[in-house]
Amino acid sequence: MKIEKFVVMALVVLLSACGGNGEGTAGDGDGDEYQGPTYHSDIKPLMEAHCTGCHVQDSIAPFALETYEEVRDTAILSHATMTSGVMR
């Protein structure tokens, strides 16, 4: 599997499965805090390496992918374009 397809599939799974603000800090403070991947430590570096060369504000791409909210809001579209081969 190509790294780009992995990135998008990981984004879709993580962003659709996680609620909150992308920080990965859900819990009630009793030591049960979520310890899985977070946007800032795991997803953002992948986006910067593979997507934000074009997907930044006022660039050639039709939308930016610079923030958690932008990535979350376009996760399904991103997955569809990657799996269809439109974006590689």
mmCIF file of N, CA, C and O in Angstrom:
data_model
loop_
_atom_site.group_PDB
_atom_site.id
_atom_site.type_symbol
_atom_site.label_atom_id
_atom_site.label_comp_id
_atom_site.label_asym_id
_atom_site.label_seq_id
_atom_site.Cartn_x
_atom_site.Cartn_y
_atom_site.Cartn_z
ATOM 1 N N MET A 1 0.843 -1.175 0.000
ATOM 2 C CA MET A 1 0.000 0.000 0.000
ATOM 3 C C MET A 1 0.885 1.232 0.000
ATOM 4 O O MET A 1 1.830 1.321 0.749
ATOM 5 N N LYS A 2 0.580 2.182 -0.851
ATOM 6 C CA LYS A 2 1.368 3.402 -0.912
ATOM 7 C C LYS A 2 1.157 4.230 0.346
ATOM 8 O O LYS A 2 0.083 4.211 0.942
ATOM 9 N N ILE A 3 2.186 4.979 0.729
ATOM 10 C CA ILE A 3 2.124 5.775 1.957
ATOM 11 C C ILE A 3 0.999 6.794 1.893
ATOM 12 O O ILE A 3 0.318 7.036 2.875
ATOM 13 N N GLU A 4 0.741 7.377 0.730
ATOM 14 C CA GLU A 4 -0.309 8.375 0.620
ATOM 15 C C GLU A 4 -1.677 7.777 0.916
ATOM 16 O O GLU A 4 -2.500 8.387 1.590
ATOM 17 N N LYS A 5 -1.948 6.601 0.400
ATOM 18 C CA LYS A 5 -3.224 5.949 0.685
ATOM 19 C C LYS A 5 -3.322 5.605 2.161
ATOM 20 O O LYS A 5 -4.384 5.734 2.767
ATOM 21 N N PHE A 6 -2.214 5.187 2.749
ATOM 22 C CA PHE A 6 -2.205 4.899 4.185
ATOM 23 C C PHE A 6 -2.536 6.155 4.979
ATOM 24 O O PHE A 6 -3.316 6.107 5.925
ATOM 25 N N VAL A 7 -1.955 7.276 4.585
ATOM 26 C CA VAL A 7 -2.193 8.538 5.280
ATOM 27 C C VAL A 7 -3.675 8.866 5.288
ATOM 28 O O VAL A 7 -4.262 9.153 6.328
ATOM 29 N N VAL A 8 -4.306 8.802 4.140
ATOM 30 C CA VAL A 8 -5.719 9.165 4.052
ATOM 31 C C VAL A 8 -6.589 8.176 4.810
ATOM 32 O O VAL A 8 -7.490 8.571 5.543
ATOM 33 N N MET A 9 -6.315 6.899 4.659
ATOM 34 C CA MET A 9 -7.122 5.912 5.370
ATOM 35 C C MET A 9 -6.960 6.075 6.870
ATOM 36 O O MET A 9 -7.928 5.978 7.629
ATOM 37 N N ALA A 10 -5.750 6.349 7.325
ATOM 38 C CA ALA A 10 -5.520 6.575 8.750
ATOM 39 C C ALA A 10 -6.269 7.812 9.228
ATOM 40 O O ALA A 10 -6.867 7.811 10.305
ATOM 41 N N LEU A 11 -6.269 8.862 8.420
ATOM 42 C CA LEU A 11 -6.991 10.077 8.777
ATOM 43 C C LEU A 11 -8.480 9.828 8.919
ATOM 44 O O LEU A 11 -9.105 10.262 9.877
ATOM 45 N N VAL A 12 -9.043 9.136 7.961
ATOM 46 C CA VAL A 12 -10.478 8.871 7.997
ATOM 47 C C VAL A 12 -10.837 8.071 9.240
ATOM 48 O O VAL A 12 -11.771 8.407 9.959
ATOM 49 N N VAL A 13 -10.081 7.038 9.514
ATOM 50 C CA VAL A 13 -10.368 6.203 10.676
ATOM 51 C C VAL A 13 -10.197 6.991 11.965
ATOM 52 O O VAL A 13 -11.080 6.992 12.829
ATOM 53 N N LEU A 14 -9.086 7.693 12.095
ATOM 54 C CA LEU A 14 -8.817 8.417 13.334
ATOM 55 C C LEU A 14 -9.772 9.573 13.549
ATOM 56 O O LEU A 14 -10.280 9.775 14.646
ATOM 57 N N LEU A 15 -10.024 10.340 12.508
ATOM 58 C CA LEU A 15 -10.860 11.516 12.679
ATOM 59 C C LEU A 15 -12.331 11.168 12.834
ATOM 60 O O LEU A 15 -13.070 11.869 13.509
ATOM 61 N N SER A 16 -12.766 10.084 12.234
ATOM 62 C CA SER A 16 -14.168 9.716 12.393
ATOM 63 C C SER A 16 -14.400 8.975 13.707
ATOM 64 O O SER A 16 -15.495 9.017 14.257
ATOM 65 N N ALA A 17 -13.394 8.313 14.214
ATOM 66 C CA ALA A 17 -13.551 7.551 15.449
ATOM 67 C C ALA A 17 -13.360 8.410 16.695
ATOM 68 O O ALA A 17 -13.870 8.089 17.753
ATOM 69 N N CYS A 18 -12.625 9.482 16.560
ATOM 70 C CA CYS A 18 -12.308 10.320 17.713
ATOM 71 C C CYS A 18 -13.219 11.531 17.753
ATOM 72 O O CYS A 18 -13.452 12.152 16.740
ATOM 73 N N GLY A 19 -13.676 11.849 18.921
ATOM 74 C CA GLY A 19 -14.413 13.087 19.100
ATOM 75 C C GLY A 19 -13.464 14.136 19.640
ATOM 76 O O GLY A 19 -12.267 13.932 19.720
ATOM 77 N N GLY A 20 -13.998 15.245 20.006
ATOM 78 C CA GLY A 20 -13.192 16.263 20.655
ATOM 79 C C GLY A 20 -12.441 17.133 19.679
ATOM 80 O O GLY A 20 -12.854 17.334 18.555
ATOM 81 N N ASN A 21 -11.304 17.635 20.116
ATOM 82 C CA ASN A 21 -10.583 18.653 19.372
ATOM 83 C C ASN A 21 -9.334 18.142 18.679
ATOM 84 O O ASN A 21 -8.530 18.929 18.220
ATOM 85 N N GLY A 22 -9.142 16.838 18.610
ATOM 86 C CA GLY A 22 -7.972 16.300 17.943
ATOM 87 C C GLY A 22 -6.753 16.157 18.823
ATOM 88 O O GLY A 22 -5.701 15.742 18.379
ATOM 89 N N GLU A 23 -6.891 16.533 20.079
ATOM 90 C CA GLU A 23 -5.755 16.463 20.986
ATOM 91 C C GLU A 23 -5.550 15.066 21.554
ATOM 92 O O GLU A 23 -4.507 14.789 22.106
ATOM 93 N N GLY A 24 -6.556 14.194 21.482
ATOM 94 C CA GLY A 24 -6.412 12.845 22.013
ATOM 95 C C GLY A 24 -6.364 12.811 23.523
ATOM 96 O O GLY A 24 -5.652 12.015 24.116
ATOM 97 N N THR A 25 -7.101 13.706 24.175
ATOM 98 C CA THR A 25 -7.032 13.797 25.627
ATOM 99 C C THR A 25 -8.366 13.505 26.295
ATOM 100 O O THR A 25 -8.636 14.009 27.370
ATOM 101 N N ALA A 26 -9.205 12.706 25.665
ATOM 102 C CA ALA A 26 -10.495 12.386 26.274
ATOM 103 C C ALA A 26 -10.281 11.602 27.550
ATOM 104 O O ALA A 26 -9.383 10.789 27.654
ATOM 105 N N GLY A 27 -11.093 11.850 28.514
ATOM 106 C CA GLY A 27 -11.007 11.152 29.796
ATOM 107 C C GLY A 27 -11.532 12.041 30.891
ATOM 108 O O GLY A 27 -11.737 13.230 30.707
ATOM 109 N N ASP A 28 -11.699 11.471 32.046
ATOM 110 C CA ASP A 28 -12.257 12.248 33.147
ATOM 111 C C ASP A 28 -11.219 12.595 34.203
ATOM 112 O O ASP A 28 -11.557 13.018 35.296
ATOM 113 N N GLY A 29 -9.950 12.399 33.879
ATOM 114 C CA GLY A 29 -8.898 12.769 34.803
ATOM 115 C C GLY A 29 -8.517 11.696 35.803
ATOM 116 O O GLY A 29 -7.696 11.917 36.661
ATOM 117 N N ASP A 30 -9.111 10.509 35.683
ATOM 118 C CA ASP A 30 -8.812 9.451 36.650
ATOM 119 C C ASP A 30 -7.771 8.463 36.130
ATOM 120 O O ASP A 30 -7.669 7.352 36.612
ATOM 121 N N GLY A 31 -6.973 8.882 35.149
ATOM 122 C CA GLY A 31 -5.931 8.014 34.612
ATOM 123 C C GLY A 31 -6.359 7.226 33.394
ATOM 124 O O GLY A 31 -5.585 6.456 32.852
ATOM 125 N N ASP A 32 -7.601 7.408 32.942
ATOM 126 C CA ASP A 32 -8.106 6.676 31.782
ATOM 127 C C ASP A 32 -7.922 7.449 30.481
ATOM 128 O O ASP A 32 -8.543 7.120 29.487
ATOM 129 N N GLU A 33 -7.085 8.471 30.483
ATOM 130 C CA GLU A 33 -6.940 9.307 29.298
ATOM 131 C C GLU A 33 -6.530 8.477 28.091
ATOM 132 O O GLU A 33 -5.751 7.537 28.182
ATOM 133 N N TYR A 34 -7.061 8.863 26.958
ATOM 134 C CA TYR A 34 -6.783 8.202 25.684
ATOM 135 C C TYR A 34 -5.304 8.333 25.355
ATOM 136 O O TYR A 34 -4.756 9.419 25.377
ATOM 137 N N GLN A 35 -4.654 7.222 25.043
ATOM 138 C CA GLN A 35 -3.221 7.220 24.779
ATOM 139 C C GLN A 35 -2.891 6.876 23.328
ATOM 140 O O GLN A 35 -1.750 6.595 23.007
ATOM 141 N N GLY A 36 -3.873 6.868 22.457
ATOM 142 C CA GLY A 36 -3.666 6.529 21.056
ATOM 143 C C GLY A 36 -3.108 7.697 20.270
ATOM 144 O O GLY A 36 -2.678 8.703 20.826
ATOM 145 N N PRO A 37 -3.115 7.573 18.951
ATOM 146 C CA PRO A 37 -2.588 8.638 18.088
ATOM 147 C C PRO A 37 -3.360 9.942 18.280
ATOM 148 O O PRO A 37 -4.558 9.927 18.563
ATOM 149 N N THR A 38 -2.674 11.045 18.111
ATOM 150 C CA THR A 38 -3.316 12.353 18.176
ATOM 151 C C THR A 38 -3.049 13.095 16.873
ATOM 152 O O THR A 38 -2.122 12.762 16.132
ATOM 153 N N TYR A 39 -3.861 14.100 16.621
ATOM 154 C CA TYR A 39 -3.668 14.890 15.410
ATOM 155 C C TYR A 39 -2.290 15.554 15.420
ATOM 156 O O TYR A 39 -1.533 15.446 14.468
ATOM 157 N N HIS A 40 -1.977 16.248 16.497
ATOM 158 C CA HIS A 40 -0.747 17.042 16.524
ATOM 159 C C HIS A 40 0.526 16.205 16.497
ATOM 160 O O HIS A 40 1.505 16.588 15.853
ATOM 161 N N SER A 41 0.535 15.069 17.147
ATOM 162 C CA SER A 41 1.775 14.282 17.171
ATOM 163 C C SER A 41 1.864 13.252 16.055
ATOM 164 O O SER A 41 2.969 12.875 15.670
ATOM 165 N N ASP A 42 0.739 12.813 15.503
ATOM 166 C CA ASP A 42 0.778 11.726 14.521
ATOM 167 C C ASP A 42 0.264 12.108 13.131
ATOM 168 O O ASP A 42 0.862 11.740 12.132
ATOM 169 N N ILE A 43 -0.857 12.811 13.057
ATOM 170 C CA ILE A 43 -1.474 13.115 11.770
ATOM 171 C C ILE A 43 -0.864 14.355 11.125
ATOM 172 O O ILE A 43 -0.542 14.366 9.940
ATOM 173 N N LYS A 44 -0.692 15.412 11.889
ATOM 174 C CA LYS A 44 -0.167 16.659 11.341
ATOM 175 C C LYS A 44 1.180 16.470 10.631
ATOM 176 O O LYS A 44 1.369 16.996 9.530
ATOM 177 N N PRO A 45 2.142 15.735 11.203
ATOM 178 C CA PRO A 45 3.402 15.526 10.487
ATOM 179 C C PRO A 45 3.212 14.812 9.142
ATOM 180 O O PRO A 45 3.908 15.124 8.165
ATOM 181 N N LEU A 46 2.260 13.879 9.064
ATOM 182 C CA LEU A 46 1.984 13.204 7.793
ATOM 183 C C LEU A 46 1.380 14.175 6.791
ATOM 184 O O LEU A 46 1.732 14.156 5.603
ATOM 185 N N MET A 47 0.482 15.022 7.247
ATOM 186 C CA MET A 47 -0.132 16.006 6.363
ATOM 187 C C MET A 47 0.922 16.976 5.836
ATOM 188 O O MET A 47 0.920 17.322 4.659
ATOM 189 N N GLU A 48 1.817 17.398 6.706
ATOM 190 C CA GLU A 48 2.868 18.321 6.285
ATOM 191 C C GLU A 48 3.810 17.662 5.285
ATOM 192 O O GLU A 48 4.272 18.295 4.344
ATOM 193 N N ALA A 49 4.086 16.389 5.457
ATOM 194 C CA ALA A 49 5.005 15.688 4.560
ATOM 195 C C ALA A 49 4.383 15.376 3.201
ATOM 196 O O ALA A 49 5.089 15.351 2.194
ATOM 197 N N HIS A 50 3.057 15.152 3.168
ATOM 198 C CA HIS A 50 2.438 14.660 1.939
ATOM 199 C C HIS A 50 1.372 15.548 1.325
ATOM 200 O O HIS A 50 0.988 15.311 0.178
ATOM 201 N N CYS A 51 0.874 16.540 2.049
ATOM 202 C CA CYS A 51 -0.297 17.268 1.553
ATOM 203 C C CYS A 51 -0.137 18.786 1.493
ATOM 204 O O CYS A 51 -0.625 19.412 0.551
ATOM 205 N N THR A 52 0.495 19.375 2.485
ATOM 206 C CA THR A 52 0.483 20.834 2.565
ATOM 207 C C THR A 52 1.488 21.522 1.640
ATOM 208 O O THR A 52 1.617 22.741 1.680
ATOM 209 N N GLY A 53 2.131 20.763 0.776
ATOM 210 C CA GLY A 53 2.913 21.398 -0.278
ATOM 211 C C GLY A 53 1.992 22.154 -1.220
ATOM 212 O O GLY A 53 2.357 23.190 -1.780
ATOM 213 N N CYS A 54 0.773 21.646 -1.384
ATOM 214 C CA CYS A 54 -0.234 22.284 -2.243
ATOM 215 C C CYS A 54 -1.457 22.744 -1.447
ATOM 216 O O CYS A 54 -2.040 23.778 -1.743
ATOM 217 N N HIS A 55 -1.863 21.950 -0.445
ATOM 218 C CA HIS A 55 -3.100 22.222 0.286
ATOM 219 C C HIS A 55 -2.870 23.202 1.432
ATOM 220 O O HIS A 55 -2.945 22.855 2.611
ATOM 221 N N VAL A 56 -2.600 24.462 1.053
ATOM 222 C CA VAL A 56 -2.478 25.568 1.997
ATOM 223 C C VAL A 56 -3.364 26.704 1.491
ATOM 224 O O VAL A 56 -3.749 26.727 0.321
ATOM 225 N N GLN A 57 -3.677 27.625 2.377
ATOM 226 C CA GLN A 57 -4.529 28.754 2.020
ATOM 227 C C GLN A 57 -3.941 29.521 0.839
ATOM 228 O O GLN A 57 -2.740 29.746 0.770
ATOM 229 N N ASP A 58 -4.772 29.902 -0.111
ATOM 230 C CA ASP A 58 -4.391 30.703 -1.278
ATOM 231 C C ASP A 58 -3.326 30.032 -2.140
ATOM 232 O O ASP A 58 -2.410 30.676 -2.634
ATOM 233 N N SER A 59 -3.445 28.721 -2.303
ATOM 234 C CA SER A 59 -2.506 27.975 -3.131
ATOM 235 C C SER A 59 -3.258 27.333 -4.284
ATOM 236 O O SER A 59 -4.427 27.621 -4.518
ATOM 237 N N ILE A 60 -2.591 26.436 -4.991
ATOM 238 C CA ILE A 60 -3.166 25.799 -6.165
ATOM 239 C C ILE A 60 -4.299 24.822 -5.820
ATOM 240 O O ILE A 60 -5.218 24.622 -6.616
ATOM 241 N N ALA A 61 -4.261 24.222 -4.664
ATOM 242 C CA ALA A 61 -5.289 23.250 -4.260
ATOM 243 C C ALA A 61 -6.600 23.974 -3.919
ATOM 244 O O ALA A 61 -6.583 25.123 -3.473
ATOM 245 N N PRO A 62 -7.736 23.303 -4.097
ATOM 246 C CA PRO A 62 -9.026 23.963 -3.863
ATOM 247 C C PRO A 62 -9.380 24.179 -2.391
ATOM 248 O O PRO A 62 -10.313 24.910 -2.084
ATOM 249 N N PHE A 63 -8.658 23.552 -1.476
ATOM 250 C CA PHE A 63 -8.904 23.752 -0.050
ATOM 251 C C PHE A 63 -7.622 23.480 0.722
ATOM 252 O O PHE A 63 -6.737 22.780 0.266
ATOM 253 N N ALA A 64 -7.546 24.084 1.899
ATOM 254 C CA ALA A 64 -6.367 23.928 2.755
ATOM 255 C C ALA A 64 -6.529 22.722 3.676
ATOM 256 O O ALA A 64 -7.644 22.334 4.023
ATOM 257 N N LEU A 65 -5.401 22.127 4.046
ATOM 258 C CA LEU A 65 -5.360 21.018 5.002
ATOM 259 C C LEU A 65 -4.306 21.313 6.072
ATOM 260 O O LEU A 65 -3.446 20.505 6.359
ATOM 261 N N GLU A 66 -4.409 22.496 6.650
ATOM 262 C CA GLU A 66 -3.405 22.945 7.605
ATOM 263 C C GLU A 66 -3.817 22.801 9.064
ATOM 264 O O GLU A 66 -2.962 22.813 9.940
ATOM 265 N N THR A 67 -5.097 22.665 9.330
ATOM 266 C CA THR A 67 -5.561 22.578 10.715
ATOM 267 C C THR A 67 -6.339 21.285 10.928
ATOM 268 O O THR A 67 -6.793 20.654 9.966
ATOM 269 N N TYR A 68 -6.532 20.933 12.178
ATOM 270 C CA TYR A 68 -7.321 19.756 12.515
ATOM 271 C C TYR A 68 -8.715 19.867 11.910
ATOM 272 O O TYR A 68 -9.227 18.921 11.325
ATOM 273 N N GLU A 69 -9.342 21.029 12.047
ATOM 274 C CA GLU A 69 -10.695 21.215 11.549
ATOM 275 C C GLU A 69 -10.765 21.044 10.034
ATOM 276 O O GLU A 69 -11.702 20.419 9.525
ATOM 277 N N GLU A 70 -9.793 21.586 9.306
ATOM 278 C CA GLU A 70 -9.783 21.443 7.847
ATOM 279 C C GLU A 70 -9.606 19.981 7.440
ATOM 280 O O GLU A 70 -10.277 19.499 6.525
ATOM 281 N N VAL A 71 -8.718 19.282 8.108
ATOM 282 C CA VAL A 71 -8.489 17.865 7.805
ATOM 283 C C VAL A 71 -9.723 17.047 8.159
ATOM 284 O O VAL A 71 -10.186 16.221 7.372
ATOM 285 N N ARG A 72 -10.289 17.286 9.316
ATOM 286 C CA ARG A 72 -11.494 16.572 9.747
ATOM 287 C C ARG A 72 -12.645 16.799 8.768
ATOM 288 O O ARG A 72 -13.321 15.863 8.363
ATOM 289 N N ASP A 73 -12.857 18.049 8.383
ATOM 290 C CA ASP A 73 -13.991 18.386 7.526
ATOM 291 C C ASP A 73 -13.869 17.832 6.108
ATOM 292 O O ASP A 73 -14.864 17.711 5.407
ATOM 293 N N THR A 74 -12.662 17.488 5.674
ATOM 294 C CA THR A 74 -12.467 16.966 4.317
ATOM 295 C C THR A 74 -12.009 15.514 4.307
ATOM 296 O O THR A 74 -11.612 14.990 3.262
ATOM 297 N N ALA A 75 -12.087 14.828 5.437
ATOM 298 C CA ALA A 75 -11.570 13.461 5.538
ATOM 299 C C ALA A 75 -12.246 12.505 4.561
ATOM 300 O O ALA A 75 -11.575 11.715 3.891
ATOM 301 N N ILE A 76 -13.571 12.563 4.443
ATOM 302 C CA ILE A 76 -14.271 11.636 3.549
ATOM 303 C C ILE A 76 -13.926 11.946 2.098
ATOM 304 O O ILE A 76 -13.631 11.046 1.312
ATOM 305 N N LEU A 77 -13.924 13.233 1.736
ATOM 306 C CA LEU A 77 -13.542 13.623 0.379
ATOM 307 C C LEU A 77 -12.100 13.206 0.079
ATOM 308 O O LEU A 77 -11.808 12.675 -0.991
ATOM 309 N N SER A 78 -11.207 13.432 1.026
ATOM 310 C CA SER A 78 -9.801 13.057 0.835
ATOM 311 C C SER A 78 -9.655 11.554 0.625
ATOM 312 O O SER A 78 -8.915 11.114 -0.256
ATOM 313 N N HIS A 79 -10.364 10.775 1.407
ATOM 314 C CA HIS A 79 -10.313 9.325 1.266
ATOM 315 C C HIS A 79 -10.814 8.918 -0.110
ATOM 316 O O HIS A 79 -10.191 8.088 -0.799
ATOM 317 N N ALA A 80 -11.912 9.484 -0.552
ATOM 318 C CA ALA A 80 -12.492 9.137 -1.858
ATOM 319 C C ALA A 80 -11.544 9.492 -3.000
ATOM 320 O O ALA A 80 -11.361 8.696 -3.927
ATOM 321 N N THR A 81 -10.915 10.660 -2.945
ATOM 322 C CA THR A 81 -10.016 11.041 -4.038
ATOM 323 C C THR A 81 -8.742 10.211 -4.047
ATOM 324 O O THR A 81 -8.206 9.933 -5.117
ATOM 325 N N MET A 82 -8.284 9.800 -2.878
ATOM 326 C CA MET A 82 -7.080 8.967 -2.829
ATOM 327 C C MET A 82 -7.367 7.557 -3.294
ATOM 328 O O MET A 82 -6.604 6.985 -4.073
ATOM 329 N N THR A 83 -8.461 6.971 -2.852
ATOM 330 C CA THR A 83 -8.739 5.589 -3.226
ATOM 331 C C THR A 83 -9.156 5.458 -4.691
ATOM 332 O O THR A 83 -8.954 4.418 -5.305
ATOM 333 N N SER A 84 -9.712 6.531 -5.263
ATOM 334 C CA SER A 84 -10.095 6.500 -6.676
ATOM 335 C C SER A 84 -8.900 6.769 -7.593
ATOM 336 O O SER A 84 -9.004 6.573 -8.792
ATOM 337 N N GLY A 85 -7.815 7.235 -7.050
ATOM 338 C CA GLY A 85 -6.632 7.511 -7.846
ATOM 339 C C GLY A 85 -6.559 8.937 -8.365
ATOM 340 O O GLY A 85 -5.621 9.286 -9.079
ATOM 341 N N VAL A 86 -7.532 9.781 -8.023
ATOM 342 C CA VAL A 86 -7.498 11.169 -8.462
ATOM 343 C C VAL A 86 -6.288 11.880 -7.865
ATOM 344 O O VAL A 86 -5.587 12.620 -8.539
ATOM 345 N N MET A 87 -6.028 11.641 -6.587
ATOM 346 C CA MET A 87 -4.828 12.182 -5.904
ATOM 347 C C MET A 87 -3.931 11.010 -5.538
ATOM 348 O O MET A 87 -4.407 9.970 -5.152
ATOM 349 N N ARG A 88 -2.665 11.211 -5.660
ATOM 350 C CA ARG A 88 -1.703 10.156 -5.307
ATOM 351 C C ARG A 88 -0.700 10.661 -4.312
ATOM 352 O O ARG A 88 -0.343 11.686 -4.175
#
